[in-house]
Tab-separated table of C-alpha atoms and ligand atoms in Angstrom:
chain	number	residue	atom	x	y	z
A	1	UNK	CA	12.875	-30.892	7.568
A	2	UNK	CA	13.051	-31.380	3.877
A	3	UNK	CA	10.633	-32.942	1.473
A	4	UNK	CA	13.427	-33.992	-0.819
A	5	UNK	CA	13.002	-31.455	-3.593
A	6	UNK	CA	16.044	-30.184	-5.384
A	7	UNK	CA	15.868	-26.429	-4.924
A	8	UNK	CA	17.501	-24.553	-7.771
A	9	UNK	CA	19.011	-21.118	-7.087
A	10	UNK	CA	19.397	-18.694	-9.986
A	11	UNK	CA	20.945	-15.217	-10.058
A	12	UNK	CA	18.654	-12.408	-11.215
A	13	UNK	CA	18.455	-12.014	-14.974
A	14	UNK	CA	16.418	-12.877	-18.034
A	15	UNK	CA	17.015	-16.599	-17.742
A	16	UNK	CA	15.869	-16.549	-14.110
A	17	UNK	CA	12.695	-14.648	-14.982
A	18	UNK	CA	11.861	-17.137	-17.735
A	19	UNK	CA	12.582	-20.105	-15.453
A	20	UNK	CA	10.385	-18.597	-12.727
A	21	UNK	CA	7.467	-18.088	-15.121
A	22	UNK	CA	7.827	-21.644	-16.459
A	23	UNK	CA	7.934	-23.129	-12.986
A	24	UNK	CA	4.888	-21.138	-11.803
A	25	UNK	CA	2.952	-22.274	-14.904
A	26	UNK	CA	3.564	-25.908	-14.034
A	27	UNK	CA	2.551	-25.631	-10.376
A	28	UNK	CA	6.036	-24.826	-9.033
A	29	UNK	CA	6.961	-22.906	-5.894
A	30	UNK	CA	9.301	-20.004	-6.660
A	31	UNK	CA	10.885	-17.633	-4.141
A	32	UNK	CA	11.676	-14.171	-5.487
A	33	UNK	CA	12.488	-10.749	-4.040
A	34	UNK	CA	9.877	-8.059	-3.605
A	35	UNK	CA	10.794	-4.624	-2.275
A	36	UNK	CA	9.502	-5.618	1.200
A	37	UNK	CA	10.702	-9.196	1.838
A	38	UNK	CA	11.273	-12.297	-0.301
A	39	UNK	CA	7.985	-13.956	-1.302
A	40	UNK	CA	7.234	-17.597	-2.033
A	41	UNK	CA	5.146	-17.550	-5.196
A	42	UNK	CA	2.615	-19.991	-6.609
A	43	UNK	CA	0.040	-19.716	-9.405
A	44	UNK	CA	-2.938	-18.116	-7.623
A	45	UNK	CA	-5.406	-20.063	-9.772
A	46	UNK	CA	-3.843	-23.488	-9.129
A	47	UNK	CA	-5.246	-25.048	-5.946
A	48	UNK	CA	-2.765	-27.901	-6.064
A	49	UNK	CA	0.197	-25.532	-6.175
A	50	UNK	CA	-1.291	-23.539	-3.312
A	51	UNK	CA	-1.729	-26.683	-1.224
A	52	UNK	CA	1.973	-27.432	-1.820
A	53	UNK	CA	2.813	-23.879	-0.776
A	54	UNK	CA	0.979	-24.160	2.558
A	55	UNK	CA	2.766	-27.453	3.132
A	56	UNK	CA	6.233	-26.117	2.252
A	57	UNK	CA	5.853	-23.228	4.704
A	58	UNK	CA	4.106	-25.290	7.374
A	59	UNK	CA	1.423	-22.596	7.254
A	60	UNK	CA	-2.120	-23.169	8.503
A	61	UNK	CA	-4.438	-23.163	5.480
A	62	UNK	CA	-6.935	-20.918	7.273
A	63	UNK	CA	-4.393	-18.116	6.935
A	64	UNK	CA	-5.061	-16.560	3.501
A	65	UNK	CA	-2.470	-15.317	1.026
A	66	UNK	CA	-1.831	-12.049	-0.796
A	67	UNK	CA	-2.397	-12.137	-4.570
A	68	UNK	CA	0.357	-10.239	-6.371
A	69	UNK	CA	-0.583	-8.694	-9.703
A	70	UNK	CA	1.367	-6.727	-12.293
A	71	UNK	CA	-0.802	-3.598	-12.247
A	72	UNK	CA	-4.065	-2.016	-11.153
A	73	UNK	CA	-5.951	-3.345	-14.203
A	74	UNK	CA	-4.970	-6.906	-13.303
A	75	UNK	CA	-6.185	-6.217	-9.760
A	76	UNK	CA	-9.567	-5.084	-11.097
A	77	UNK	CA	-10.086	-8.524	-12.614
A	78	UNK	CA	-10.012	-10.242	-9.224
A	79	UNK	CA	-11.440	-7.654	-6.784
A	80	UNK	CA	-13.954	-4.820	-6.534
A	81	UNK	CA	-12.455	-1.403	-5.823
A	82	UNK	CA	-14.486	1.412	-4.274
A	83	UNK	CA	-13.420	5.064	-4.501
A	84	UNK	CA	-11.159	4.835	-1.449
A	85	UNK	CA	-9.460	1.695	-2.736
A	86	UNK	CA	-8.866	3.352	-6.101
A	87	UNK	CA	-7.329	6.376	-4.388
A	88	UNK	CA	-4.978	4.143	-2.366
A	89	UNK	CA	-4.027	2.022	-5.379
A	90	UNK	CA	-3.271	5.134	-7.447
A	91	UNK	CA	-1.198	6.655	-4.647
A	92	UNK	CA	0.862	3.635	-3.563
A	93	UNK	CA	1.010	1.026	-6.359
A	94	UNK	CA	3.426	-0.332	-7.279
A	95	UNK	CA	4.653	-0.403	-3.698
A	96	UNK	CA	4.424	-1.883	-0.204
A	97	UNK	CA	0.645	-1.572	0.313
A	98	UNK	CA	-1.812	-4.494	0.333
A	99	UNK	CA	-5.550	-3.846	-0.019
A	100	UNK	CA	-8.178	-6.268	1.317
A	101	UNK	CA	-11.177	-5.955	-0.995
A	102	UNK	CA	-14.368	-7.811	-1.876
A	103	UNK	CA	-13.601	-10.567	-4.386
A	104	UNK	CA	-14.794	-9.979	-7.939
A	105	UNK	CA	-17.621	-12.327	-8.954
A	106	UNK	CA	-15.499	-14.131	-11.525
A	107	UNK	CA	-12.302	-13.982	-9.471
A	108	UNK	CA	-9.974	-16.680	-10.821
A	109	UNK	CA	-7.991	-17.006	-7.591
A	110	UNK	CA	-8.472	-20.412	-5.943
A	111	UNK	CA	-10.644	-20.436	-2.790
A	112	UNK	CA	-7.831	-22.183	-0.954
A	113	UNK	CA	-5.699	-19.029	-1.298
A	114	UNK	CA	-8.358	-16.862	0.339
A	115	UNK	CA	-9.248	-19.417	3.023
A	116	UNK	CA	-12.866	-19.302	1.895
A	117	UNK	CA	-13.243	-15.566	2.697
A	118	UNK	CA	-15.395	-13.223	0.583
A	119	UNK	CA	-12.461	-10.824	0.492
A	120	UNK	CA	-9.069	-10.981	-1.175
A	121	UNK	CA	-5.760	-9.309	-0.333
A	122	UNK	CA	-3.998	-7.773	-3.355
A	123	UNK	CA	-0.820	-5.896	-4.009
A	124	UNK	CA	1.302	-4.674	-6.916
A	125	UNK	CA	4.943	-5.086	-5.876
A	126	UNK	CA	7.511	-2.496	-6.947
A	127	UNK	CA	10.632	-4.688	-7.166
A	128	UNK	CA	11.720	-4.900	-10.828
A	129	UNK	CA	12.327	-8.680	-10.637
A	130	UNK	CA	8.922	-9.320	-9.097
A	131	UNK	CA	7.315	-7.196	-11.793
A	132	UNK	CA	9.166	-8.992	-14.591
A	133	UNK	CA	8.152	-12.375	-13.210
A	134	UNK	CA	4.510	-11.285	-12.962
A	135	UNK	CA	4.652	-9.963	-16.519
A	136	UNK	CA	6.275	-13.122	-17.894
A	137	UNK	CA	3.879	-15.411	-16.033
A	138	UNK	CA	0.825	-13.346	-16.961
A	139	UNK	CA	-1.536	-14.137	-14.056
A	140	UNK	CA	-1.904	-13.466	-10.340
A	141	UNK	CA	0.725	-15.019	-8.056
A	142	UNK	CA	0.050	-15.677	-4.382
A	143	UNK	CA	3.145	-15.045	-2.309
A	144	UNK	CA	3.505	-15.188	1.454
A	145	UNK	CA	6.856	-14.304	2.918
A	146	UNK	CA	9.335	-17.052	1.953
A	147	UNK	CA	10.064	-18.322	5.476
A	148	UNK	CA	8.841	-21.239	7.547
A	149	UNK	CA	5.537	-20.263	9.134
A	150	UNK	CA	6.078	-18.278	12.344
A	151	UNK	CA	9.769	-17.656	11.664
A	152	UNK	CA	11.502	-14.370	10.844
A	153	UNK	CA	10.739	-13.090	7.306
A	154	UNK	CA	13.566	-13.344	4.735
A	155	UNK	CA	15.311	-10.284	3.366
A	156	UNK	CA	18.009	-12.144	1.375
A	157	UNK	CA	18.050	-15.262	-0.804
A	158	UNK	CA	20.220	-17.050	1.735
A	159	UNK	CA	17.556	-16.512	4.433
A	160	UNK	CA	15.106	-18.237	2.077
A	161	UNK	CA	17.569	-21.017	1.445
A	162	UNK	CA	18.123	-21.689	5.139
A	163	UNK	CA	14.363	-22.003	5.775
A	164	UNK	CA	13.081	-23.637	2.602
A	165	UNK	CA	15.853	-25.490	0.718
A	166	UNK	CA	14.547	-28.930	-0.198
A	167	UNK	CA	10.951	-27.786	0.154
A	168	UNK	CA	10.527	-25.495	-2.892
A	169	UNK	CA	11.497	-25.599	-6.565
A	170	UNK	CA	13.381	-22.390	-7.260
A	171	UNK	CA	14.939	-19.362	-5.551
A	172	UNK	CA	15.704	-16.231	-7.573
A	173	UNK	CA	18.545	-14.311	-5.928
A	174	UNK	CA	18.072	-10.578	-6.372
A	175	UNK	CA	20.218	-9.463	-3.435
A	176	UNK	CA	19.010	-7.808	-0.249
A	177	UNK	CA	15.575	-6.188	-0.319
A	178	UNK	CA	15.088	-2.475	0.169
A	179	UNK	CA	12.228	-1.983	2.645
A	180	UNK	CA	12.772	-4.930	4.990
A	181	UNK	CA	9.308	-5.172	6.583
A	182	UNK	CA	6.194	-6.546	4.895
A	183	UNK	CA	3.569	-4.453	3.170
A	184	UNK	CA	1.037	-2.398	5.117
A	185	UNK	CA	-2.378	-4.114	4.918
A	186	UNK	CA	-5.500	-1.932	4.756
A	187	UNK	CA	-8.959	-3.462	4.884
A	188	UNK	CA	-11.132	-1.399	2.541
A	189	UNK	CA	-14.273	-1.718	4.642
A	190	UNK	CA	-16.820	1.082	5.263
A	191	UNK	CA	-14.270	2.449	7.686
A	192	UNK	CA	-10.834	1.604	6.224
A	193	UNK	CA	-8.855	-0.388	8.778
A	194	UNK	CA	-5.129	-0.849	9.398
A	195	UNK	CA	-4.876	-4.661	9.514
A	196	UNK	CA	-1.055	-4.740	9.592
A	197	UNK	CA	1.414	-1.853	9.876
A	198	UNK	CA	4.148	-2.177	7.251
A	199	UNK	CA	6.234	-0.518	4.574
A	200	UNK	CA	3.895	2.437	3.977
A	201	UNK	CA	3.556	4.448	7.206
A	202	UNK	CA	0.025	4.962	8.540
A	203	UNK	CA	0.283	8.762	8.212
A	204	UNK	CA	0.842	8.624	4.441
A	205	UNK	CA	-2.257	6.464	3.976
A	206	UNK	CA	-4.385	8.671	6.215
A	207	UNK	CA	-3.281	11.709	4.240
A	208	UNK	CA	-4.556	10.158	0.984
A	209	UNK	CA	-7.825	9.003	2.584
A	210	UNK	CA	-8.365	12.292	4.423
A	211	UNK	CA	-9.365	10.320	7.528
A	212	UNK	CA	-7.856	8.132	10.247
A	213	UNK	CA	-7.534	4.409	9.778
A	214	UNK	CA	-9.673	2.309	12.119
A	215	UNK	CA	-7.946	-0.153	14.458
A	216	UNK	CA	-8.919	-3.826	14.351
A	217	UNK	CA	-10.774	-4.944	17.492
A	218	UNK	CA	-8.428	-6.146	20.263
A	219	UNK	CA	-9.627	-9.738	20.054
A	220	UNK	CA	-8.861	-9.909	16.325
A	221	UNK	CA	-5.229	-10.250	17.212
A	222	UNK	CA	-4.867	-13.682	18.740
A	223	UNK	CA	-4.330	-17.308	17.917
A	224	UNK	CA	-7.795	-18.546	18.716
A	225	UNK	CA	-10.579	-16.316	17.434
A	226	UNK	CA	-11.549	-15.411	13.921
A	227	UNK	CA	-8.957	-12.740	13.246
A	228	UNK	CA	-9.704	-10.039	10.705
A	229	UNK	CA	-6.223	-10.380	9.309
A	230	UNK	CA	-5.951	-14.057	10.065
A	231	UNK	CA	-2.175	-14.032	9.749
A	232	UNK	CA	-1.823	-11.701	12.651
A	233	UNK	CA	-1.230	-14.587	14.995
A	234	UNK	CA	0.262	-13.272	18.207
A	235	UNK	CA	3.460	-15.243	17.789
A	236	UNK	CA	5.064	-14.483	14.486
A	237	UNK	CA	8.387	-13.292	13.144
A	238	UNK	CA	9.881	-15.221	16.030
A	239	UNK	CA	13.553	-16.098	16.422
A	240	UNK	CA	14.302	-19.166	18.526
A	241	UNK	CA	16.103	-17.104	21.178
A	242	UNK	CA	13.825	-15.239	23.631
A	243	UNK	CA	13.411	-11.544	22.839
A	244	UNK	CA	13.373	-8.941	25.648
A	245	UNK	CA	11.848	-5.607	24.628
A	246	UNK	CA	12.520	-2.042	25.842
A	247	UNK	CA	15.754	-3.136	27.432
A	248	UNK	CA	17.194	-0.413	29.654
A	249	UNK	CA	20.302	-2.529	30.156
A	250	UNK	CA	22.001	-5.701	29.027
A	251	UNK	CA	22.289	-8.779	31.247
A	252	UNK	CA	25.293	-11.104	31.081
A	253	UNK	CA	24.886	-13.663	28.320
A	254	UNK	CA	22.525	-11.501	26.288
A	255	UNK	CA	23.055	-10.035	22.831
A	256	UNK	CA	21.872	-6.486	22.123
A	257	UNK	CA	19.777	-5.188	19.250
A	258	UNK	CA	20.463	-1.469	19.506
A	259	UNK	CA	18.922	1.596	17.891
A	260	UNK	CA	20.293	5.128	17.685
A	261	UNK	CA	23.350	6.661	19.283
A	262	UNK	CA	22.246	6.386	22.919
A	263	UNK	CA	23.824	3.940	25.311
A	264	UNK	CA	22.344	1.361	27.640
A	265	UNK	CA	23.726	0.041	30.905
A	266	UNK	CA	25.895	-3.052	30.771
A	267	UNK	CA	26.600	-2.841	27.057
A	268	UNK	CA	30.023	-4.346	27.680
A	269	UNK	CA	28.309	-7.456	29.040
A	270	UNK	CA	26.627	-8.092	25.694
A	271	UNK	CA	28.121	-10.955	23.681
A	272	UNK	CA	27.519	-8.910	20.551
A	273	UNK	CA	25.804	-5.644	19.668
A	274	UNK	CA	24.069	-4.999	16.352
A	275	UNK	CA	22.711	-1.504	15.782
A	276	UNK	CA	19.632	-1.227	13.519
A	277	UNK	CA	20.577	2.359	12.724
A	278	UNK	CA	23.268	4.204	14.670
A	279	UNK	CA	21.980	7.498	13.217
A	280	UNK	CA	18.404	6.698	14.277
A	281	UNK	CA	16.979	6.354	10.758
A	282	UNK	CA	13.800	4.246	10.797
A	283	UNK	CA	13.967	3.216	7.123
A	284	UNK	CA	17.495	1.914	7.671
A	285	UNK	CA	16.324	0.137	10.830
A	286	UNK	CA	13.443	-1.553	8.980
A	287	UNK	CA	15.793	-2.766	6.256
A	288	UNK	CA	18.143	-4.278	8.862
A	289	UNK	CA	15.527	-5.679	11.263
A	290	UNK	CA	14.927	-9.254	10.108
A	291	UNK	CA	18.520	-9.904	9.028
A	292	UNK	CA	19.858	-8.754	12.394
A	293	UNK	CA	17.273	-10.844	14.279
A	294	UNK	CA	18.367	-13.877	12.274
A	295	UNK	CA	22.055	-13.141	12.883
A	296	UNK	CA	21.601	-12.592	16.636
A	297	UNK	CA	19.515	-15.761	16.809
A	298	UNK	CA	22.557	-17.867	15.875
A	299	UNK	CA	24.657	-16.718	18.851
A	300	UNK	CA	23.297	-19.128	21.438
A	301	UNK	CA	22.602	-16.265	23.860
A	302	UNK	CA	20.147	-16.327	26.758
A	303	UNK	CA	18.102	-13.535	25.185
A	304	UNK	CA	18.072	-10.826	22.546
A	305	UNK	CA	17.728	-7.527	24.436
A	306	UNK	CA	16.137	-4.827	22.290
A	307	UNK	CA	16.487	-1.087	22.835
A	308	UNK	CA	13.325	1.025	22.430
A	309	UNK	CA	12.489	2.146	18.885
A	310	UNK	CA	10.326	5.268	18.359
A	311	UNK	CA	6.771	4.536	17.243
A	312	UNK	CA	6.482	7.148	14.463
A	313	UNK	CA	6.547	6.433	10.712
A	314	UNK	CA	8.017	3.000	9.954
A	315	UNK	CA	8.566	2.587	13.706
A	316	UNK	CA	4.995	1.333	14.035
A	317	UNK	CA	5.761	-1.643	11.755
A	318	UNK	CA	9.148	-2.265	13.406
A	319	UNK	CA	7.628	-2.307	16.904
A	320	UNK	CA	4.780	-4.540	15.714
A	321	UNK	CA	7.277	-7.136	14.431
A	322	UNK	CA	9.408	-6.852	17.576
A	323	UNK	CA	6.366	-7.410	19.828
A	324	UNK	CA	5.446	-10.531	17.878
A	325	UNK	CA	9.032	-11.757	17.979
A	326	UNK	CA	8.927	-11.368	21.773
A	327	UNK	CA	5.819	-13.500	22.190
A	328	UNK	CA	7.845	-16.546	21.263
A	329	UNK	CA	6.741	-19.690	19.545
A	330	UNK	CA	4.189	-22.197	20.692
B	1	TXA	O1	5.151	-7.549	1.882
B	1	TXA	C1	4.357	-8.496	1.860
B	1	TXA	O2	3.143	-8.339	2.002
B	1	TXA	C2	4.940	-9.891	1.625
B	1	TXA	C3	5.537	-9.933	0.224
B	1	TXA	C4	6.052	-11.280	-0.155
B	1	TXA	O3	4.594	-9.479	-0.708
B	1	TXA	N1	3.947	-10.893	1.797
B	1	TXA	C5	3.443	-11.216	3.016
B	1	TXA	O4	2.548	-12.270	2.998
B	1	TXA	O5	3.755	-10.653	4.037
B	1	TXA	P1	2.151	-13.072	4.319
B	1	TXA	O6	1.380	-14.236	3.815
B	1	TXA	O7	3.341	-13.358	5.133
B	1	TXA	O8	1.161	-12.118	5.044
B	1	TXA	C6	-0.106	-11.846	4.480
B	1	TXA	C7	-1.065	-11.351	5.508
B	1	TXA	C8	-1.452	-12.416	6.508
B	1	TXA	O9	-1.476	-11.802	7.784
B	1	TXA	C9	-2.868	-12.806	6.070
B	1	TXA	O10	-3.633	-13.291	7.124
B	1	TXA	C10	-3.382	-11.477	5.560
B	1	TXA	O11	-2.284	-10.966	4.858
B	1	TXA	N2	-4.503	-11.660	4.630
B	1	TXA	C11	-4.508	-12.266	3.439
B	1	TXA	N3	-5.735	-12.259	2.897
B	1	TXA	C12	-6.544	-11.614	3.747
B	1	TXA	C13	-7.933	-11.266	3.752
B	1	TXA	N4	-8.737	-11.600	2.751
B	1	TXA	N5	-8.409	-10.595	4.827
B	1	TXA	C14	-7.593	-10.236	5.841
B	1	TXA	N6	-6.266	-10.535	5.896
B	1	TXA	C15	-5.760	-11.218	4.868
B	2	MG	MG1	4.735	-13.812	6.679
């Protein structure tokens, strides 16, 4: 599963930033850390580079990409912001919030990146390396999570390497990311809608808007229809090992993904136990989630049993990813 590219890996630093900007400018595919997960970047205005990106990830091209920009002003050049969008951008950028907005008339982002939609997803990442790369490159960069399509998102450079070595040009290693789940996506429609729970908890967004976020219709969330957030395919973030949610106990041959200080029956039967946060801290759990899923996935167990995680704050994003991991792959 390798298209024969030589993938260079560079440690964070000035030389890496310059190499990333050069590669992007010549149609290259560059993985770099954001505060949420590692992204796989391509020049958002270069359709050929974007076609390579879809191919490298094995991602369906009807699933649009997020354009990453260096600041709000750069966002204004590619999308139209209403008052609510401006309020959200001012409150949460740079940071783990993506806004889906009407495209600006002279939006330079290639149609292939937006899958022909009239809207575009935009975010300003907070990670210093991501910001330096965007500044050095100078234009918008589309960046999905830097994993094979459908697989668990990468939170370290070595996760990226294990999925994409030989398929992309460059990986910038900036260590483990801080947030650990992808950005929250809000559709700035007449009634702002939570398209994907993520790094900014729903409550913080609702506080800024002064209203509740609408839920996408039930049927938007499947593999077949015309999803509102097309990437919200039911099966996503999936390890190869089956995932069993809300486990009240562990069966022989299973591994356990634990949370908090409580115990579950049969813990001694588990081949291995990894605890997302022994002290029950949801931010710590989010940061550990994808790495632990990847680690448990290598144990050749019959299933990954998962203890319940509370739904408040970042728990909504954690439970969303766990549910998708449990659906399994087609
Ligand atoms: O934290 C993140 O958002 C990471 C980092 C790298 O920035 N990126 C990320 O990208 O998660 P990706 O491609 O894995 O997920 C982007 C999601 C997909 O579900 C896609 O369908 C949705 O955004 N999306 C993109 N453009 C959209 C649009 N115009 N309308 C609705 N959903 C859109
Ligand atoms: Mg992804």
